[in-house]
PDB file of C-alpha atoms in Angstrom:
ATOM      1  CA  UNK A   1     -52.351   7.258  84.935  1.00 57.00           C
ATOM      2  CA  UNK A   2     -54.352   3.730  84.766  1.00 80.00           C
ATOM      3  CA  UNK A   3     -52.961   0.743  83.043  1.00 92.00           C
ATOM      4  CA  UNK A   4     -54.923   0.021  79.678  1.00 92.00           C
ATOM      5  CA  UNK A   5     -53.862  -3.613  80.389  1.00 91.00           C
ATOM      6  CA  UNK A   6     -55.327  -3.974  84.192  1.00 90.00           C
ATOM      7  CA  UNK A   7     -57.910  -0.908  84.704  1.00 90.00           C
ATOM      8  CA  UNK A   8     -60.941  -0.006  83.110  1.00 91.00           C
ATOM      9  CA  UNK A   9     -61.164   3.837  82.518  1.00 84.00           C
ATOM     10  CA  UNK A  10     -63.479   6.155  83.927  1.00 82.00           C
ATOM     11  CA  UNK A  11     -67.322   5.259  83.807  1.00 85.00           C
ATOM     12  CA  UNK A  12     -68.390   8.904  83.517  1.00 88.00           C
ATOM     13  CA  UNK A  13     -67.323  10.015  79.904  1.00 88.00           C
ATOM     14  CA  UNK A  14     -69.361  10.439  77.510  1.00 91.00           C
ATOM     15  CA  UNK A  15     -70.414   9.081  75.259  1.00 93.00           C
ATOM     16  CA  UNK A  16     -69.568   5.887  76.696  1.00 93.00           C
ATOM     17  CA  UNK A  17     -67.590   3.127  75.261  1.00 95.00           C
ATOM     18  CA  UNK A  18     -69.421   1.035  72.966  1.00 96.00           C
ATOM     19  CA  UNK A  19     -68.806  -2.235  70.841  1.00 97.00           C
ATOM     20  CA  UNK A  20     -70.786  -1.759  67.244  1.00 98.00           C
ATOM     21  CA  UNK A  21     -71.255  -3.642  63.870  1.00 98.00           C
ATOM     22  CA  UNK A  22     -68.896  -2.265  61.302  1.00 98.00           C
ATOM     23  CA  UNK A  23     -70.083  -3.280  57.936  1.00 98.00           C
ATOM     24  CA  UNK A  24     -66.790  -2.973  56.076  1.00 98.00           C
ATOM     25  CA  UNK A  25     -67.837  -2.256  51.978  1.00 98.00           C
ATOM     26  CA  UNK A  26     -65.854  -3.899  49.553  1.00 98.00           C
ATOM     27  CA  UNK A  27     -65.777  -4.955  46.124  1.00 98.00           C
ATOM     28  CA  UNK A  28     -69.943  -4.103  46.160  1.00 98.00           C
ATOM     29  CA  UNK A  29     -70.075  -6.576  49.533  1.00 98.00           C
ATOM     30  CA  UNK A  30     -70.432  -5.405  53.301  1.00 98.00           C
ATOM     31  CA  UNK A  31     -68.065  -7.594  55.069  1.00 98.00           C
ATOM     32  CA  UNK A  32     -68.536  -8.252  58.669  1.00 98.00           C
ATOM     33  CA  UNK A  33     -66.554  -5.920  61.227  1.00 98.00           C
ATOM     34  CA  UNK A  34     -67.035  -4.963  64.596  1.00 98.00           C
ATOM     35  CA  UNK A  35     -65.579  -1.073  66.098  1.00 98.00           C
ATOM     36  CA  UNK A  36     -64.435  -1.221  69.486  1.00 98.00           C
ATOM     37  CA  UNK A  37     -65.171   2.574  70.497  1.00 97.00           C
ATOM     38  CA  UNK A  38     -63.503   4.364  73.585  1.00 96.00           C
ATOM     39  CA  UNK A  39     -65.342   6.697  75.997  1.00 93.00           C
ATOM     40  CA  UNK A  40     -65.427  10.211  75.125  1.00 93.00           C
ATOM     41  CA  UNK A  41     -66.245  12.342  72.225  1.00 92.00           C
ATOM     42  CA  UNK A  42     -62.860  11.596  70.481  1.00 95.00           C
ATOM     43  CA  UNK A  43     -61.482  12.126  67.851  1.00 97.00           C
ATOM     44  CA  UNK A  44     -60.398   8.942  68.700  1.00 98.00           C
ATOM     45  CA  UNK A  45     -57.038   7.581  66.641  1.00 98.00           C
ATOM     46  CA  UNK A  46     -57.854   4.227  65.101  1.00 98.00           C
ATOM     47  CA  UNK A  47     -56.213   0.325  64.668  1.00 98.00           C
ATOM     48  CA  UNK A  48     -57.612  -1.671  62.621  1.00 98.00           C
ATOM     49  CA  UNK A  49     -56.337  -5.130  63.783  1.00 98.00           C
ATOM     50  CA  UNK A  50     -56.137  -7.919  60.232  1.00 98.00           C
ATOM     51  CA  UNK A  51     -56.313 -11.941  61.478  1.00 98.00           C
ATOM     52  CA  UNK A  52     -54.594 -14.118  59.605  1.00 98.00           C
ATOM     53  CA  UNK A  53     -54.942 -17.521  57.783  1.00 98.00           C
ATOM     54  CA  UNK A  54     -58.105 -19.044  58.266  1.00 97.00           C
ATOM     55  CA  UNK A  55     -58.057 -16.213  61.628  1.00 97.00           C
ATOM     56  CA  UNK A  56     -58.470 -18.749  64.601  1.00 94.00           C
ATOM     57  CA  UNK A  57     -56.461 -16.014  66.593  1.00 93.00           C
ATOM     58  CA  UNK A  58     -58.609 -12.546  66.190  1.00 94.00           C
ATOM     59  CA  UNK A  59     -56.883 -10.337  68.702  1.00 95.00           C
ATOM     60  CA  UNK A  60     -59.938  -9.431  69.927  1.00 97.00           C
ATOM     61  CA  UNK A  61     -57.799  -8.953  73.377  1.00 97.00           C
ATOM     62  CA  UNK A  62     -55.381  -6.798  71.179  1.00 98.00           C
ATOM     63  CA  UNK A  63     -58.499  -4.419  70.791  1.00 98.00           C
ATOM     64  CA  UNK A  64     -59.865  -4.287  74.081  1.00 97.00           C
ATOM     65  CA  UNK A  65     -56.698  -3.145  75.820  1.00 97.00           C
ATOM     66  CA  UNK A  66     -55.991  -0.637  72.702  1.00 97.00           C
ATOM     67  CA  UNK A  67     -59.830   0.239  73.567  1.00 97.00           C
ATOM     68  CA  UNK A  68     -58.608   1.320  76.934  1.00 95.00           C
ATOM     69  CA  UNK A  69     -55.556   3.034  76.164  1.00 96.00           C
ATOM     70  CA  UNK A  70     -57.690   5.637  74.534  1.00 95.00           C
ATOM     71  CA  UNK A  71     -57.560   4.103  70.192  1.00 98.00           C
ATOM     72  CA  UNK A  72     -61.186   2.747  68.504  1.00 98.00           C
ATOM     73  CA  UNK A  73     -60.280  -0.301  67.117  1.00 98.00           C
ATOM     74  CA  UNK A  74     -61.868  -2.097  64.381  1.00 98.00           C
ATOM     75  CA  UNK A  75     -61.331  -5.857  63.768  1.00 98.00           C
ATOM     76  CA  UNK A  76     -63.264  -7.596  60.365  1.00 98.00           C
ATOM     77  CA  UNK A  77     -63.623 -10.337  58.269  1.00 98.00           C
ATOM     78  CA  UNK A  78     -61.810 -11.020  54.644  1.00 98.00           C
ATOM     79  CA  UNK A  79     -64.412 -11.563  51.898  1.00 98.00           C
ATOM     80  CA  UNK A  80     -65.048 -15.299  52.629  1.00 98.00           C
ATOM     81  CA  UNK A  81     -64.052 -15.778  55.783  1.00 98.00           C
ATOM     82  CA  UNK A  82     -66.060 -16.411  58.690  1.00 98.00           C
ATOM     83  CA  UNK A  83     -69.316 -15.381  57.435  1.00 98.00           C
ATOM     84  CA  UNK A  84     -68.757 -12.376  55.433  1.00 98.00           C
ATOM     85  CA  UNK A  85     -69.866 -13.004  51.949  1.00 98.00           C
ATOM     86  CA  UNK A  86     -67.861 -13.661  48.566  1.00 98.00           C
ATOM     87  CA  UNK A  87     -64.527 -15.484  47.897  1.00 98.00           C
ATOM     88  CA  UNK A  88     -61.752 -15.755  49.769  1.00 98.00           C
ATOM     89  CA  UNK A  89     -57.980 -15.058  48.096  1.00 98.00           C
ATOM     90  CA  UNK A  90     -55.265 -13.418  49.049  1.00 98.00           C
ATOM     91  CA  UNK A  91     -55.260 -10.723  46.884  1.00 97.00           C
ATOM     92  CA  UNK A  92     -58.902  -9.991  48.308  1.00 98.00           C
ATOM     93  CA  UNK A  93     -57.878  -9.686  51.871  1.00 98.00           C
ATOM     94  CA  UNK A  94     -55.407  -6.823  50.253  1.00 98.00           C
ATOM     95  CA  UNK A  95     -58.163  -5.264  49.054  1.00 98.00           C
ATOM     96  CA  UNK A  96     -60.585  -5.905  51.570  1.00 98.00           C
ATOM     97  CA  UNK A  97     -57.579  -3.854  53.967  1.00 98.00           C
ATOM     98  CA  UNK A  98     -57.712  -1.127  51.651  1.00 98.00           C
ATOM     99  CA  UNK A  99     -61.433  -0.800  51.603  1.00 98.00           C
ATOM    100  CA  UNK A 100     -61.584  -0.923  55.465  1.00 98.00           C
ATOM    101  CA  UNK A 101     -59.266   2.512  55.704  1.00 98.00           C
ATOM    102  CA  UNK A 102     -61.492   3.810  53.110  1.00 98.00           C
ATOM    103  CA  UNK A 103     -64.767   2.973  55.491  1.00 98.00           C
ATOM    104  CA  UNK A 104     -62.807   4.957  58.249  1.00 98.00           C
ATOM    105  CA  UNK A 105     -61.960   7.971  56.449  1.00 98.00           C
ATOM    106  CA  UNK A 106     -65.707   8.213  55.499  1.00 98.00           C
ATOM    107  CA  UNK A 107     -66.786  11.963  56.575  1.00 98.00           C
ATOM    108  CA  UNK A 108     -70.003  10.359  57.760  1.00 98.00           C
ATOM    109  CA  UNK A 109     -68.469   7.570  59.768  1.00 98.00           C
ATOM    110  CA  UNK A 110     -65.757   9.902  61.230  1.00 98.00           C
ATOM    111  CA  UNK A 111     -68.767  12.154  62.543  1.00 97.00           C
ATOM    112  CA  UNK A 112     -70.798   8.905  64.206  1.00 97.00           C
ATOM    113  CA  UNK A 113     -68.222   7.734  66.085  1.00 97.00           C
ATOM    114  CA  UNK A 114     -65.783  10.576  66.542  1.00 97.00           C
ATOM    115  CA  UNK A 115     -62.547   9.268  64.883  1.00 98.00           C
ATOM    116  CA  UNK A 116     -59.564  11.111  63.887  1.00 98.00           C
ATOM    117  CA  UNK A 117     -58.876   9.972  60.091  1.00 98.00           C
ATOM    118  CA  UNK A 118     -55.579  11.578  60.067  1.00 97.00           C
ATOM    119  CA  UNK A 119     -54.356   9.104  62.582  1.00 98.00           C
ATOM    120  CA  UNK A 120     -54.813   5.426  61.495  1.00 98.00           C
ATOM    121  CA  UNK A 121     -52.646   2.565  61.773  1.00 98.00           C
ATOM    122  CA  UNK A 122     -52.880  -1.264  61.136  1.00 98.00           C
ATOM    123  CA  UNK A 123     -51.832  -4.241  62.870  1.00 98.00           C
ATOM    124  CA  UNK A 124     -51.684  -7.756  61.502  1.00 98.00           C
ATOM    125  CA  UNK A 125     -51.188 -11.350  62.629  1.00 98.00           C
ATOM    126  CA  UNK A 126     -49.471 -13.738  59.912  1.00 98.00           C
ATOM    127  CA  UNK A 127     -50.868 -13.618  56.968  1.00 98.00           C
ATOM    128  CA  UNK A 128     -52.495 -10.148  58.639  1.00 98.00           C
ATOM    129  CA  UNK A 129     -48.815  -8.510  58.947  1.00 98.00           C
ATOM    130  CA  UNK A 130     -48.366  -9.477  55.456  1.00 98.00           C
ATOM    131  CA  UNK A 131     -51.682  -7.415  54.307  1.00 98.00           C
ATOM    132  CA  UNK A 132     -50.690  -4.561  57.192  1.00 98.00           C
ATOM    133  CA  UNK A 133     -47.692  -4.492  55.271  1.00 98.00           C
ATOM    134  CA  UNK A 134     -48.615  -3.931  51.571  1.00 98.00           C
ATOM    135  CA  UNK A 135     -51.496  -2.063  52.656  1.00 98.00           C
ATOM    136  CA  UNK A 136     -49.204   0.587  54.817  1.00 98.00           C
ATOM    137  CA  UNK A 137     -46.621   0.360  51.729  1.00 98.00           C
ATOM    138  CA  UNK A 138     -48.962   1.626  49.645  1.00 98.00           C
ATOM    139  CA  UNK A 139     -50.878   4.454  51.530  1.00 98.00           C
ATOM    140  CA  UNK A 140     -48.639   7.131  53.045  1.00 97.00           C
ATOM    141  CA  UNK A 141     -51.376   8.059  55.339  1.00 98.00           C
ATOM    142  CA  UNK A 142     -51.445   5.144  57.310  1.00 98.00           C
ATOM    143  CA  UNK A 143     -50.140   6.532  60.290  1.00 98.00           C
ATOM    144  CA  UNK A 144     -47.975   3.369  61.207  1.00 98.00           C
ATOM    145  CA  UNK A 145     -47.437  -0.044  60.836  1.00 99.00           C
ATOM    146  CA  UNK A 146     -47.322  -3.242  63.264  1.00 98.00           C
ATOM    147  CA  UNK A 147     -46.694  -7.100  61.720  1.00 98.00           C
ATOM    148  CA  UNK A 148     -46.718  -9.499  64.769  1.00 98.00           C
ATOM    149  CA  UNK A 149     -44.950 -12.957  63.444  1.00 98.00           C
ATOM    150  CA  UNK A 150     -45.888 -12.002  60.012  1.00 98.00           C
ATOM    151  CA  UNK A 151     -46.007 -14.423  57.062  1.00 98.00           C
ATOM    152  CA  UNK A 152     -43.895 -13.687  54.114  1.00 98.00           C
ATOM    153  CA  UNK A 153     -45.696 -15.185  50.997  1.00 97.00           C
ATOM    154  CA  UNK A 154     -42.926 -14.069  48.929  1.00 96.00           C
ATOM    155  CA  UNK A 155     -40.529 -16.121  50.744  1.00 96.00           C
ATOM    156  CA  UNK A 156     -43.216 -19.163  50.653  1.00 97.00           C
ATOM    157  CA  UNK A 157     -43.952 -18.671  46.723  1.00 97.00           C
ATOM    158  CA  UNK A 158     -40.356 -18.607  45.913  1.00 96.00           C
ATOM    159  CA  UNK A 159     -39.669 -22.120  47.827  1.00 96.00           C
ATOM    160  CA  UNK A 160     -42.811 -23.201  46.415  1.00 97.00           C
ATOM    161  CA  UNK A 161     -41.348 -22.398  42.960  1.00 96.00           C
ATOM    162  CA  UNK A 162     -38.582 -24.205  43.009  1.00 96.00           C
ATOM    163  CA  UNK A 163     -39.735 -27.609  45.229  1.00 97.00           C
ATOM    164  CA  UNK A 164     -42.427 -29.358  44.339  1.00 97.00           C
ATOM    165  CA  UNK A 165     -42.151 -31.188  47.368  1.00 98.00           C
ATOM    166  CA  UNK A 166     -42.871 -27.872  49.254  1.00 97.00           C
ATOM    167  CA  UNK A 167     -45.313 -26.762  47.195  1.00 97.00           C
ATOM    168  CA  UNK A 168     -47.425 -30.264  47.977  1.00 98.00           C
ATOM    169  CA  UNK A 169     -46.870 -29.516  51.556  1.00 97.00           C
ATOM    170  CA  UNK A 170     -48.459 -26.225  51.537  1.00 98.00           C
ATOM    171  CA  UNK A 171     -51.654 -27.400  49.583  1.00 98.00           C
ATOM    172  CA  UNK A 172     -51.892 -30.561  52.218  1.00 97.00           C
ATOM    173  CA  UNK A 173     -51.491 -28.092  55.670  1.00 97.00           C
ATOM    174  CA  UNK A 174     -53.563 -25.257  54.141  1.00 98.00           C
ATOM    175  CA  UNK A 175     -56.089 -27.998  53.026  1.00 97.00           C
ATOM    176  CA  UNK A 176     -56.728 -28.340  56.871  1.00 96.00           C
ATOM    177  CA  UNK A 177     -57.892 -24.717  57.565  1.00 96.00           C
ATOM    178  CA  UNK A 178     -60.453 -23.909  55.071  1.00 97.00           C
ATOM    179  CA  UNK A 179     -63.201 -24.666  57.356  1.00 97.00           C
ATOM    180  CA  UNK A 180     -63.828 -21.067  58.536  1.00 98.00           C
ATOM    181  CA  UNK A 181     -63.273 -19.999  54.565  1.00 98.00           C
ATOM    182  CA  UNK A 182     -65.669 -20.136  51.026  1.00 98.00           C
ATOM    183  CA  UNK A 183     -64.997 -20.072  47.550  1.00 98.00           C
ATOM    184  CA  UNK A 184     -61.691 -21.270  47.692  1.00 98.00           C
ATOM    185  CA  UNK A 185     -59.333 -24.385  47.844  1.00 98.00           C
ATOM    186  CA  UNK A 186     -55.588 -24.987  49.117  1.00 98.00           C
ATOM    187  CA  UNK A 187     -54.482 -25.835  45.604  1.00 98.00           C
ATOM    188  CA  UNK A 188     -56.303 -21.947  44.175  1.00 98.00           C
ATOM    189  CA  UNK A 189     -54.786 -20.551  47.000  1.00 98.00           C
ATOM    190  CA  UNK A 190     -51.070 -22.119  46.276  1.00 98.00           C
ATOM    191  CA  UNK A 191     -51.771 -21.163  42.708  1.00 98.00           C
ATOM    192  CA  UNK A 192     -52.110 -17.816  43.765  1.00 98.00           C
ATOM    193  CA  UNK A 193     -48.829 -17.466  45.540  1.00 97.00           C
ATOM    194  CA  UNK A 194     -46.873 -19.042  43.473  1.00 97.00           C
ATOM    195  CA  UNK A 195     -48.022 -16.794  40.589  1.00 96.00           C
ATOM    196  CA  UNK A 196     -47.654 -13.579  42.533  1.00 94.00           C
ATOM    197  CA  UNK A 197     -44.927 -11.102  41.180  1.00 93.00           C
ATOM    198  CA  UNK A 198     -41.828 -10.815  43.635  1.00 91.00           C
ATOM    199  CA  UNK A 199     -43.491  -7.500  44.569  1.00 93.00           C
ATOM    200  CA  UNK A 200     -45.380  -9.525  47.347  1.00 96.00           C
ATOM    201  CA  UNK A 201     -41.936 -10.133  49.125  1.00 97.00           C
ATOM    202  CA  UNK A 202     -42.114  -8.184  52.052  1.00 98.00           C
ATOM    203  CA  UNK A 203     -38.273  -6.811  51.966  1.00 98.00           C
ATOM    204  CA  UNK A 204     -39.386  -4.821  48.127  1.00 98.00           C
ATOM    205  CA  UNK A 205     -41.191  -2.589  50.901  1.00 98.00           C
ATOM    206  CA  UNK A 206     -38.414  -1.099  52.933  1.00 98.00           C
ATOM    207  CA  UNK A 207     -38.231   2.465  50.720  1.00 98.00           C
ATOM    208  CA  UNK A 208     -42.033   2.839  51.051  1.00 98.00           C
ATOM    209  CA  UNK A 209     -41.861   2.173  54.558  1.00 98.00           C
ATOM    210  CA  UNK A 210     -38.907   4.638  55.134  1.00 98.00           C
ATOM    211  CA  UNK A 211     -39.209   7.287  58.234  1.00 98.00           C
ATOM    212  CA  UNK A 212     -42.430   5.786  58.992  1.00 98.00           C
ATOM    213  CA  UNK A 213     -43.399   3.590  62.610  1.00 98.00           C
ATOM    214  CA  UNK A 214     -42.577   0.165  62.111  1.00 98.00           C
ATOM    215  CA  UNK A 215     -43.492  -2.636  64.704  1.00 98.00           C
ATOM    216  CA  UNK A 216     -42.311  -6.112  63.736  1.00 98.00           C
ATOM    217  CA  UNK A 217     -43.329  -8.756  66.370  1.00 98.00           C
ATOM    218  CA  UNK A 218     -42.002 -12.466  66.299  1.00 98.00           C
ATOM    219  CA  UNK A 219     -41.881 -15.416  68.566  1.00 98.00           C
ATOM    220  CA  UNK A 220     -38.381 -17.072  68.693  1.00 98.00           C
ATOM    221  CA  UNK A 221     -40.066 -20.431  68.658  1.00 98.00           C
ATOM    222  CA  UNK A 222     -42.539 -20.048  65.917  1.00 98.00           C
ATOM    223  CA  UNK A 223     -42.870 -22.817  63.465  1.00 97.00           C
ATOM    224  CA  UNK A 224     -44.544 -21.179  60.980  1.00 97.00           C
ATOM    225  CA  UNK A 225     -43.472 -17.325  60.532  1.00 98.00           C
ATOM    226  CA  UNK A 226     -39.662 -18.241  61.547  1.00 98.00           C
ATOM    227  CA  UNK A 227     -38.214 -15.452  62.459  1.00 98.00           C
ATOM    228  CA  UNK A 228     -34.816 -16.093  60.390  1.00 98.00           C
ATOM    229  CA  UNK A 229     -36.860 -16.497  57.471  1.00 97.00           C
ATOM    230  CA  UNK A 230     -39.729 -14.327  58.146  1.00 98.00           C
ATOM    231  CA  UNK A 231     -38.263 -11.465  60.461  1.00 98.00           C
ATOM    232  CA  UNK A 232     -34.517 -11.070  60.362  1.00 98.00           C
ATOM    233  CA  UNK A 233     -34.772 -10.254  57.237  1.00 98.00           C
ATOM    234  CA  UNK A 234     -37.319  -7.554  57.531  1.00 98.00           C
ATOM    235  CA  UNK A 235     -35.367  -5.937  60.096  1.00 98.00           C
ATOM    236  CA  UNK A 236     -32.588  -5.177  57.631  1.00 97.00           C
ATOM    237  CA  UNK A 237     -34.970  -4.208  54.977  1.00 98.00           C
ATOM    238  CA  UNK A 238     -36.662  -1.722  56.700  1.00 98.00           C
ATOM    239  CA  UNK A 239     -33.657  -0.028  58.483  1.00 97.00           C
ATOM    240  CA  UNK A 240     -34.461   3.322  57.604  1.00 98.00           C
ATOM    241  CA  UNK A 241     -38.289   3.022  58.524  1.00 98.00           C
ATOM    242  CA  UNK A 242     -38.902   3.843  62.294  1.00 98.00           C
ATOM    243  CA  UNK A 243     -38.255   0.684  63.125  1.00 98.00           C
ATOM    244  CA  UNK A 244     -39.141  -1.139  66.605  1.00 98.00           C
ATOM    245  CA  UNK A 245     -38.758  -4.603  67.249  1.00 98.00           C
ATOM    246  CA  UNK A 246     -39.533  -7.499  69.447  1.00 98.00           C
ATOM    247  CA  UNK A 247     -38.824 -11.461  69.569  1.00 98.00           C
ATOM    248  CA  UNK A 248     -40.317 -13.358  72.412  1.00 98.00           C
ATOM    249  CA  UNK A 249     -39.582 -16.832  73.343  1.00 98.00           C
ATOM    250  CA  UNK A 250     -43.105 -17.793  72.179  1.00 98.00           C
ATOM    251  CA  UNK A 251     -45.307 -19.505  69.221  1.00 98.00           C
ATOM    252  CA  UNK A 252     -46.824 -18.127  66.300  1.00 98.00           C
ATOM    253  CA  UNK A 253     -50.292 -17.455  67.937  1.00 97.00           C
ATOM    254  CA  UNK A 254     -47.516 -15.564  70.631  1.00 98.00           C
ATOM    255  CA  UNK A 255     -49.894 -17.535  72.640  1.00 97.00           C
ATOM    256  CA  UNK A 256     -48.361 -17.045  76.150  1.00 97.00           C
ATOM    257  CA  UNK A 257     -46.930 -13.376  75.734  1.00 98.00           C
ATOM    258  CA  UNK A 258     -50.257 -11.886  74.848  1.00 97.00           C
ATOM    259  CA  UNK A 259     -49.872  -9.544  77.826  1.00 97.00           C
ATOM    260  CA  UNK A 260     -46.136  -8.123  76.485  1.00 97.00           C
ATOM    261  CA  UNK A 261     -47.941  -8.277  73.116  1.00 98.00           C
ATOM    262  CA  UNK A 262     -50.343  -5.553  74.118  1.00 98.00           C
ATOM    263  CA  UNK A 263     -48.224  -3.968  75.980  1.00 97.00           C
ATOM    264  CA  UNK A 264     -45.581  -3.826  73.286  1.00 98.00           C
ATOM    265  CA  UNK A 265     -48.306  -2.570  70.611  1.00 98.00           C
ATOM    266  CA  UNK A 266     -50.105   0.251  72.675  1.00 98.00           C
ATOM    267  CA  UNK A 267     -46.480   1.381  73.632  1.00 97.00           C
ATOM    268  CA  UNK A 268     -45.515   1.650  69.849  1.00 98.00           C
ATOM    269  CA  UNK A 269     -48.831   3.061  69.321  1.00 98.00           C
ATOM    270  CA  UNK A 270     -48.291   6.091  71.369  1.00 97.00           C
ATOM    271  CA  UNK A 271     -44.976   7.114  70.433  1.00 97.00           C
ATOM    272  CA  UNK A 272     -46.133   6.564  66.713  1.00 97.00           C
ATOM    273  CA  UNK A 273     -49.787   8.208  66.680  1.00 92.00           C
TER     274      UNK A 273
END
């Protein structure tokens, strides 16, 4: 068999693999995605890869080498972020996850582009493992689950809470990456966190998440998901999901193990779809 991370696949399937606009609707906006699409009639199984906070890494190599291995993969922009319209929040990227299964369990859009709805799964950077998360918690037929140095905003709300000092700290950094973002401001966006319900910790998830594929990722030297705080945790919350996990010696972006990152993923993948 070829290796999805080093060869292409075969040039005489058909239909052939194809990169496409993927207008994601949500909340009566069309938010701006784009499908990776295999070779072959399909069904193909499908990833739909969430960036995280403001989404300077995209994983956009992520979905070329799950392209390979044989899964469509769909990566899109929040509502307000990097040129799809309306507001950013939080709570809108939730939905905006949600309304991006919904797209791919559309009849019409399974037929174009020869998907398999019954076999979807998510994968999210940061603030993207957080939405994967929630969003897997809270549909049983996502298929499984992958949060690669995910950001716990329940964990960040709490401290938040109870420091003012970190709660100044977080309006000042997140102040510095609203360039890419609209309709929004660090000190809305602290507001928001800090007035979430303790629902939004991600450990409240472990009996949703039970017997299902679970991927957590983390970098050993990431500064801002760290993995005591961020991970650990997680792995003893979710000890009855089927859990798989991984910590590199690596940043947040997992900027030099993207190779062992894909690798990692499209393993998971396959025993999981």
């Amino acid at each position: 068999m070829s290796d999805p991370l080093i060869t292409d696949p075969p040039t005489d399937a058909l239909p052939p693999a194809a990169t496409v606009p993927f207008p994601v609707p949500s909340a009566g906006l069309e938010l701006l995605g784009v499908l990776h699409r295999p070779a072959g009639p399909g069904p193909h199984p499908v990833v739909v890869l969430l960036h995280g906070f403001p989404g300077n890494e995209r994983n956009f190599d992520l979905a070329h080498a799950i392209r390979r291995a044989g899964y469509a993969t769909l990566v899109f922009h929040y509502r307000g972020a990097w040129g799809s319209p309306g507001a950013f929040s939080w709570g809108n990227a939730r939905q905006d996850a949600a309304a991006a299964v919904a797209a791919l369990r559309d009849p019409d859009v399974v037929a174009e582009h020869g998907l398999d709805p019954a076999r979807i799964a998510l994968a999210g950077h940061s603030m993207g493992g957080f939405v994967a998360l929630h969003t897997a918690a809270t549909d049983p037929g996502i298929g499984a689950v992958a949060s690669l140095a995910g950001f716990d905003f329940g964990i960040a709300a709490a401290e938040a809470r109870s420091d003012p000092a970190a709660r100044a700290a977080y309006v000042e950094d997140w102040a510095g990456a609203l360039g890419p973002l609209a309709g929004t401001s660090s000190e809305a966006l602290v507001d928001e966190m800090v007035a979430a319900p303790d629902e939004w910790r991600l450990t409240t998830l472990g009996p949703a998440l039970a017997g299902r594929p679970v991927l957590l990722g983390a970098g050993s030297l990431d500064d801002v998901s760290p993995p005591d705080a961020h991970h650990d945790p997680l792995c003893d919350a979710y000890a009855e999901a089927r859990l798989t996990s991984h910590v590199w010696p690596s940043d947040h972006a997992l900027a030099d193990h993207r190779v062992a990152l894909a690798r990692a993923l499209i393993t998971f993948l396959e025993d999981a779809l």
